[in-house]
Amino acid sequence: MTTEFNPAPTDPEAAAEEPTTPMDAPSDGASFVVVANRLPVDRTTDDEGEVSWRTSPGGLVTALEPVMRRNGGAWVGWHGAPDEKVEAFEHDGFQVVPVPLTADEVEEYYEGFSNATLWPLYHDAVAFPEFHREWWDAYVVVNKRFAERAAEVAGEGATVWVQDYQLQLVPQMLRALRPDLKIGFFLHIPFPPVELFLQLPWRRQVLEGLLGADLVGFQTAGGAANFLRLSRNNAERKVKGDAVEMPDGRLSRARAFPISIDAQSFNDMANDPEVIKQSEALLEEIGNPEIVFLGVDRLDYTKGLRQRIRAFGELFESGQLDPSKTVFIQVATPSRERVEEYRKLRDDIDLLVGRINSHTADLGRDPIVYRHASFGRDMMAAMYRIADVMVVTPLRDGMNLVAKEYIACHDDPEGALVLSEFAGAAHELKQAYMVNPYDINGMKDTLLKAAADSPANRRRRMRALRKQVFTHTIDKWADDFLTELRGTGH
Ligand code: ADQ
């Protein structure tokens, strides 16, 4: 199979390349702009019907807020309600710039092209990616709207940081509108091997879209290498080291910037007296088992839940794990429930857990405690605290922050992390107990080993993991990316 493709001079599908008229910078524009599918604020309405906005909890916004405040920042993103226009407003020291989406666009650009085409394709095609031309058309239209909105709010020479797979065309579109800007892009999910990426009918436009950035950031060196290889195989692109040379001489650089968490705040949360109380109550509620295994995921087919639950089912059924002494807690945040593949997954997991529990439970309690729900950060910290073994076994994952959150919450150094080789985090968290999530027997052995390993071994591993997580925080991630971006030339 050839992995080469040439940019076609004319392409009937190249809606991304309609001629664009450059725009002038606004005189009062922001000097730092984040562009992401979602805004970092949630709307709340009080009893009197008064509407206000609250910063949504999350690592990215916490890390970028100080930079935004310092630099007169703006965040461009969708506010979460279809068919509604919301005016830009000031919030917590930065400008919030809502981008409207129609209900059809949510279906085609977001649920369709982003989450049923790109998401499975970029995750090793563990579910079948669907290719629909009308979804692509919506993706182009929406990316253009985001680019135009960013071009309207960015000041002369501003830095614009575009986030993630929903907006891969924005860098090129924005550059065409505003050649004066410094443009960065970060992909939170894996960038796939060339052979997979080439399935995409709009592969050329997506690649050109990304190359509009001065710096393209990936979670792992492997992702950056896939991207550079793809660019090299495209006849018009010379690649020197980590830089792709564009026809006009501009360089677009590609490098790994592994994302992380605010480790100290998770650590503090886990040691909060209220959280400690919560964790004790939780242990009591599940019957004070000797060993607690824990899984925490968005309910997504990339997270390896089917395989993980099967492994636990076999361990309980064979008696290798004693259901009277062991509990496996699995919590799964509801996610993308309007996408067919996710509905199917939800039903499968319900069935699987029900079957295992009905076979192996004694009358007192279920060996698998499964909750399909979202929890507050305090409850998450309480769960991390009581987990003797954290089980993070995605089939493919850009990074996986849950693994890092567990480590930050576990200053009792006897906790153990079982981690998939196919999570980006595996490149940094080398002292975890590694598994191939497709190998159910191997996974079962490693789960048993992690639970039974000597305290000295568990402590040694956990100390090394904590050192990594506390020295590579989300602040460092944002600093590293923005410093590197500032150093790139036009
Ligand atoms: P996600 O696929 O969402 O992120 P992950 O990195 O694990 O995956 O982040 C999940 C977040 O949701 C964590 O902060 C976790 O605490 C929270 N969470 C999970 N289950 C929850 C529950 N039941 N209740 C409350 N909170 C819950 C994407 C990529 C990842 C990449 C991140 C960041 O797929 O690979 O690490 O972006 O770049």
Short mmCIF file of C-alpha atoms and ligand atoms in Angstrom, two decimals, residues 119 123 164 186-190 219 259 261 266 296-298 300 302-303 331-334 336 371-377 380 383-384 396-403 405 424 477, ligand 1:
data_model
loop_
_atom_site.label_atom_id
_atom_site.label_comp_id
_atom_site.label_asym_id
_atom_site.label_seq_id
_atom_site.Cartn_x
_atom_site.Cartn_y
_atom_site.Cartn_z
CA TRP A 119 -12.90 10.02 17.25
CA HIS A 123 -8.37 5.83 18.27
CA ASP A 164 -8.48 19.59 19.69
CA PHE A 186 -2.97 21.08 20.53
CA LEU A 187 -4.50 17.67 19.83
CA HIS A 188 -5.81 16.02 23.02
CA ILE A 189 -6.41 12.64 21.40
CA PRO A 190 -3.93 10.36 19.58
CA GLN A 219 0.31 14.08 23.64
CA ILE A 259 -0.77 17.18 29.25
CA ILE A 261 -3.10 17.91 36.07
CA PHE A 266 -5.76 16.97 43.91
CA VAL A 296 -13.10 5.79 36.59
CA ASP A 297 -13.89 6.65 32.99
CA ARG A 298 -16.13 8.49 30.62
CA ASP A 300 -16.51 5.43 25.96
CA THR A 302 -11.98 3.50 23.76
CA LYS A 303 -11.64 3.04 27.53
CA VAL A 331 -17.84 4.61 37.77
CA ALA A 332 -18.62 5.80 34.28
CA THR A 333 -19.62 9.35 33.36
CA PRO A 334 -22.52 9.45 30.90
CA ARG A 336 -22.27 11.29 23.98
CA ARG A 371 -22.43 3.59 38.84
CA HIS A 372 -23.30 5.30 35.57
CA ALA A 373 -23.03 8.84 36.90
CA SER A 374 -20.91 11.92 37.18
CA PHE A 375 -19.39 12.83 40.56
CA GLY A 376 -18.00 16.01 42.10
CA ARG A 377 -14.26 16.41 42.52
CA MET A 380 -13.65 11.52 43.05
CA MET A 383 -12.78 7.20 45.71
CA TYR A 384 -9.13 7.57 44.69
CA ARG A 396 -6.23 3.71 23.09
CA ASP A 397 -6.12 7.05 24.91
CA GLY A 398 -4.43 10.37 24.13
CA MET A 399 -3.13 10.73 27.70
CA ASN A 400 -5.59 9.68 30.46
CA LEU A 401 -5.75 12.11 33.33
CA VAL A 402 -7.50 9.70 35.69
CA ALA A 403 -4.20 7.80 36.09
CA GLU A 405 -5.31 12.14 39.42
CA GLY A 424 -0.37 8.25 26.35
CA TRP A 477 2.48 21.91 30.11
P1 ADQ B 1 -11.11 12.11 28.29
O1 ADQ B 1 -11.29 11.07 27.23
O2 ADQ B 1 -12.35 12.69 28.84
O3 ADQ B 1 -10.15 13.31 27.78
P2 ADQ B 1 -9.39 11.66 30.72
O4 ADQ B 1 -8.06 12.23 30.42
O5 ADQ B 1 -9.31 10.41 31.52
O6 ADQ B 1 -10.25 11.33 29.45
O7 ADQ B 1 -10.21 12.73 31.53
C1 ADQ B 1 -11.43 12.40 32.12
C2 ADQ B 1 -11.77 13.44 33.18
O8 ADQ B 1 -13.11 13.23 33.56
C3 ADQ B 1 -10.91 13.29 34.42
O9 ADQ B 1 -10.54 14.56 34.89
C4 ADQ B 1 -11.83 12.57 35.42
O10 ADQ B 1 -11.62 12.95 36.76
C5 ADQ B 1 -13.20 13.02 34.95
N1 ADQ B 1 -14.18 11.93 35.21
C6 ADQ B 1 -14.18 10.68 34.72
N2 ADQ B 1 -15.21 9.97 35.19
C7 ADQ B 1 -15.88 10.79 36.00
C8 ADQ B 1 -17.06 10.67 36.81
N3 ADQ B 1 -17.79 9.52 36.85
N4 ADQ B 1 -17.46 11.75 37.51
C9 ADQ B 1 -16.76 12.91 37.45
N5 ADQ B 1 -15.66 13.09 36.73
C10 ADQ B 1 -15.22 12.06 36.01
C11 ADQ B 1 -9.47 13.64 26.57
C12 ADQ B 1 -8.56 12.54 25.99
C13 ADQ B 1 -7.58 12.07 27.04
C14 ADQ B 1 -6.77 13.27 27.56
C15 ADQ B 1 -7.68 14.42 27.96
C16 ADQ B 1 -6.88 15.69 28.26
O11 ADQ B 1 -9.34 11.45 25.51
O12 ADQ B 1 -6.71 11.08 26.53
O13 ADQ B 1 -6.01 12.87 28.69
O14 ADQ B 1 -8.60 14.74 26.92
O15 ADQ B 1 -6.06 16.04 27.20
#
